[in-house]
Amino acid sequence: MKNDVIIKVENATKLYGINKPEAIKLAKEGADKETIQKKTGVTIALWDVSFEVQRGEIFVIIGLSGSGKSTLVRCFNKLNKLTSGKIFYEDRDVEKLNKKELLDFRREKISMVFQNFGLMSHRTVIDNVAYGLEVKSVPKEERYDRAREMISMVGLEGWEDQPIESLSGGMKQRVGLARALANDPEVLLMDEPFSALDPLVKRDMQFELLSIQEKLQKTVIFITHDINEAFKLGTTVAIMKDGKLIQLDTPQNMFMHPADEYVSKFIDSADRGKVFTAKHVMVTPRCIVRPKDAPEQAIREMRSYDVSTAYAVDARMSFLGVITIDDALLARKENLPLDSFIKKEVCTTPPETLLSDILQTAADSKYPIAVVDEKNRLQGIISRSAVLSSL
Amino acid sequence: MDNYLLQFPEAWQFDVGDSIDIWIKTVSQDHREVFTAIKTAVITSVKGIYSLLEMTPWWLLIFIVMILGWRMSGKKRVGALFGAMLFFVGSSGLWVHMLQTLSIVIAAVILSVILGFPLGILIAMSKRAESIIRPILDLMQTMPTFVYLVPAVILFSIGMTPALMATTIYAVVPMIRLTSHGINHVDTEVVEAAKAFGSTTLQALIKVQIPQAKSTIMAGLNQTIMMAMSMVVTCALIGANGLGMEILIATNRTEMGKALMPGIAIVIIAIILDRLTQGLIKKSEATKT
């Protein structure tokens, strides 16, 4: 996935108003958005924004209203035209597409999901989903087949012939998503798609999006003003303010190194448990024993590290369980092999698990949680205090 | 050389009225065949509509209106009321006059839709067209009708043709205005969605904007019909037969009772046409959220 750039934005600038040269001059002198608006009547929607989007990632753009994020997303499919700067899709300059090329670009490569759904209320569910295919003259049978497939993927089977108004908000956005996917685009633009939904439905839809993304591997450019949503979905997150790009980073890096005061204030409200995973807080277990080891050796190991539990792994580093110092002493006394004393009731978790999901387990369990990979190999351990202190 | 400050100086006055009169007369003489052709076309179509109405047995027409009234309102009561009202018009001896009036109104409404709908779309799509056509619409709506009745009579002589022209000029305006209003006020995201999925301008218009604007366009149609009805008496002045002519004759003879009956008949037709088209608006709103 590294360095397979699908979209490249270079110095994108968008101004609304008449006296643009004056506004550009002021902006270059470092005047802020409000001053420029007052002096020249020009609104700066985007100022000198540059970044790259990798193929297959969920690229989240976050900012408050008026930060230029919705303006920016509409430049990718040329619903908005840039005042200056360039946007490349693969090697093609989106701004330079002619009428015919633009239609084809919108029909084949890029599609969009809207905040208030943007559904056509005079059409049924299936005719909404098939709209993109209809405008490029796909025969009726074929487009309905494709639309049905999409409708069932978003879990709306049986609703094909219903009018839009009979759907709930969450269902409407599923239709919006199905419509956007029906064209099999490379890039999915999502302009605050879940902002109009209530929290429970929102969570379902986020899950739906992640599972669809996993299946189809589309590039998603996702706009939101909800920091938790951004960190939950985003592989890369871009924070915007007053038309400028403030920071572009992975959620974890953003937490650890916020670019400025604004970013740290923004992420203050975020739930760290939903950003950091087991991998980020686990530590290497200090004392590892093998079941075939003599009890005497295990006791010596534990004493030398000054710990009361050791982690038992086999020759392939597969995790077996824990052995306490008391059990090891008992084994020595009764002259039994160590493996009959291994405690198996230790919780394990994959490294990608979110901290918020292991919080409860960590609080309840007697021993630290073992982090294991998909082959059950021990990666590290997480103590209760590590989880709690990281949040 | 009196006081220029108090009285408008006579030397600055000019009169274009005469030259316009002469121009109209010359045009009407030089292009007589054109106007005759228009006149023939108008008379043929209005007469066509009239004979269609006349061919329909009276009880069938009443029955159709009853059914429509029931379907549009969802209440049988309304249908029955409409039927009774029409029966009243017939029993007042005004059936034929009603058909005459209706045929001009229908012709004017059809003409208004043919002209007004595309013009409304044009205004909605093009800023330049809007800046040119809007003032003309204001002019058409505020200019007293009699001012253009006279040239219409000169060009087409009295009768149905100038009546249809005058009615159309007056009634086409809401069709144009509400069509453009409806199309301009379709939800932005819906229009953006149409574009984002690669619709051409024409596809977006036909598949999305017009269907979404349908209820507003229907309101325009309703207004157009109502305005056409309001021109009925004015049209009688230039020789259009029908209920308006009955009112005009009775008024000239100061027979108030005789004027009242066709007056009531006009009100009845207006109410029925209004409620039926209101029903259309509600139906198209039902498919829209």
Tab-separated table of N, CA and C in Angstrom, chain B residues 115-138 140 172-185 205 209:
chain	number	residue	atom	x	y	z
B	115	LEU	N	-45.544	27.552	-24.100
B	115	LEU	CA	-44.574	28.644	-24.094
B	115	LEU	C	-43.868	28.765	-22.745
B	116	GLY	N	-44.656	28.650	-21.675
B	116	GLY	CA	-44.150	28.995	-20.347
B	116	GLY	C	-43.199	27.972	-19.763
B	117	PHE	N	-43.457	26.693	-19.984
B	117	PHE	CA	-42.633	25.646	-19.383
B	117	PHE	C	-41.180	25.702	-19.879
B	118	PRO	N	-40.964	25.705	-21.223
B	118	PRO	CA	-39.569	25.812	-21.671
B	118	PRO	C	-38.918	27.133	-21.280
B	119	LEU	N	-39.690	28.232	-21.309
B	119	LEU	CA	-39.114	29.526	-20.918
B	119	LEU	C	-38.700	29.496	-19.445
B	120	GLY	N	-39.544	28.891	-18.611
B	120	GLY	CA	-39.224	28.776	-17.190
B	120	GLY	C	-37.929	28.007	-16.985
B	121	ILE	N	-37.760	26.924	-17.737
B	121	ILE	CA	-36.527	26.130	-17.638
B	121	ILE	C	-35.336	26.959	-18.092
B	122	LEU	N	-35.517	27.683	-19.190
B	122	LEU	CA	-34.445	28.524	-19.722
B	122	LEU	C	-33.988	29.537	-18.662
B	123	ILE	N	-34.957	30.194	-18.014
B	123	ILE	CA	-34.621	31.188	-16.994
B	123	ILE	C	-33.873	30.538	-15.842
B	124	ALA	N	-34.309	29.331	-15.472
B	124	ALA	CA	-33.671	28.656	-14.345
B	124	ALA	C	-32.234	28.278	-14.681
B	125	MET	N	-31.978	27.941	-15.947
B	125	MET	CA	-30.659	27.443	-16.321
B	125	MET	C	-29.679	28.566	-16.648
B	126	SER	N	-30.184	29.680	-17.161
B	126	SER	CA	-29.265	30.708	-17.646
B	126	SER	C	-29.517	32.046	-16.980
B	127	LYS	N	-28.489	32.560	-16.342
B	127	LYS	CA	-28.562	33.860	-15.655
B	127	LYS	C	-28.872	34.973	-16.646
B	128	ARG	N	-28.268	34.869	-17.847
B	128	ARG	CA	-28.448	35.912	-18.840
B	128	ARG	C	-29.904	35.944	-19.316
B	129	ALA	N	-30.459	34.768	-19.624
B	129	ALA	CA	-31.850	34.699	-20.055
B	129	ALA	C	-32.748	35.277	-18.968
B	130	GLU	N	-32.403	34.991	-17.705
B	130	GLU	CA	-33.213	35.497	-16.610
B	130	GLU	C	-33.216	37.018	-16.594
B	131	SER	N	-32.019	37.616	-16.772
B	131	SER	CA	-31.933	39.073	-16.676
B	131	SER	C	-32.689	39.736	-17.818
B	132	ILE	N	-32.860	39.026	-18.937
B	132	ILE	CA	-33.622	39.607	-20.047
B	132	ILE	C	-35.124	39.375	-19.855
B	133	ILE	N	-35.502	38.150	-19.475
B	133	ILE	CA	-36.922	37.788	-19.473
B	133	ILE	C	-37.670	38.308	-18.243
B	134	ARG	N	-36.995	38.328	-17.083
B	134	ARG	CA	-37.688	38.786	-15.862
B	134	ARG	C	-38.367	40.145	-16.011
B	135	PRO	N	-37.655	41.192	-16.509
B	135	PRO	CA	-38.338	42.489	-16.658
B	135	PRO	C	-39.520	42.422	-17.606
B	136	ILE	N	-39.409	41.604	-18.659
B	136	ILE	CA	-40.528	41.479	-19.596
B	136	ILE	C	-41.743	40.881	-18.883
B	137	LEU	N	-41.483	39.895	-18.004
B	137	LEU	CA	-42.586	39.291	-17.251
B	137	LEU	C	-43.244	40.325	-16.340
B	138	ASP	N	-42.404	41.145	-15.675
B	138	ASP	CA	-42.952	42.197	-14.806
B	138	ASP	C	-43.853	43.122	-15.626
B	140	MET	N	-45.415	42.396	-18.442
B	140	MET	CA	-46.630	41.704	-18.855
B	140	MET	C	-47.656	41.672	-17.735
B	172	VAL	N	-49.590	33.359	-18.894
B	172	VAL	CA	-48.365	32.573	-19.063
B	172	VAL	C	-47.344	32.877	-17.954
B	173	VAL	N	-47.454	34.072	-17.356
B	173	VAL	CA	-46.419	34.521	-16.415
B	173	VAL	C	-46.215	33.572	-15.220
B	174	PRO	N	-47.268	33.183	-14.501
B	174	PRO	CA	-47.021	32.276	-13.369
B	174	PRO	C	-46.451	30.929	-13.793
B	175	MET	N	-46.808	30.483	-14.999
B	175	MET	CA	-46.241	29.226	-15.490
B	175	MET	C	-44.720	29.353	-15.589
B	176	ILE	N	-44.274	30.484	-16.180
B	176	ILE	CA	-42.827	30.705	-16.340
B	176	ILE	C	-42.167	30.854	-14.968
B	177	ARG	N	-42.725	31.721	-14.147
B	177	ARG	CA	-42.111	32.023	-12.857
B	177	ARG	C	-42.007	30.792	-11.964
B	178	LEU	N	-43.096	30.052	-11.857
B	178	LEU	CA	-43.075	28.925	-10.921
B	178	LEU	C	-42.268	27.744	-11.457
B	179	THR	N	-42.219	27.605	-12.792
B	179	THR	CA	-41.348	26.553	-13.330
B	179	THR	C	-39.903	26.854	-12.953
B	180	SER	N	-39.477	28.106	-13.173
B	180	SER	CA	-38.079	28.426	-12.878
B	180	SER	C	-37.829	28.381	-11.376
B	181	HIS	N	-38.796	28.859	-10.595
B	181	HIS	CA	-38.653	28.811	-9.133
B	181	HIS	C	-38.500	27.366	-8.652
B	182	GLY	N	-39.366	26.503	-9.170
B	182	GLY	CA	-39.325	25.093	-8.775
B	182	GLY	C	-37.979	24.464	-9.086
B	183	ILE	N	-37.461	24.724	-10.277
B	183	ILE	CA	-36.208	24.093	-10.686
B	183	ILE	C	-35.035	24.663	-9.894
B	184	ASN	N	-35.089	25.979	-9.621
B	184	ASN	CA	-33.998	26.581	-8.832
B	184	ASN	C	-33.990	26.116	-7.390
B	185	HIS	N	-35.122	25.668	-6.884
B	185	HIS	CA	-35.188	25.325	-5.472
B	185	HIS	C	-35.201	23.828	-5.189
B	205	LEU	N	-31.684	17.484	-15.788
B	205	LEU	CA	-32.933	18.239	-15.897
B	205	LEU	C	-34.134	17.293	-15.975
B	209	GLN	N	-34.287	17.246	-11.947
B	209	GLN	CA	-34.790	18.571	-11.579
B	209	GLN	C	-36.277	18.749	-11.857
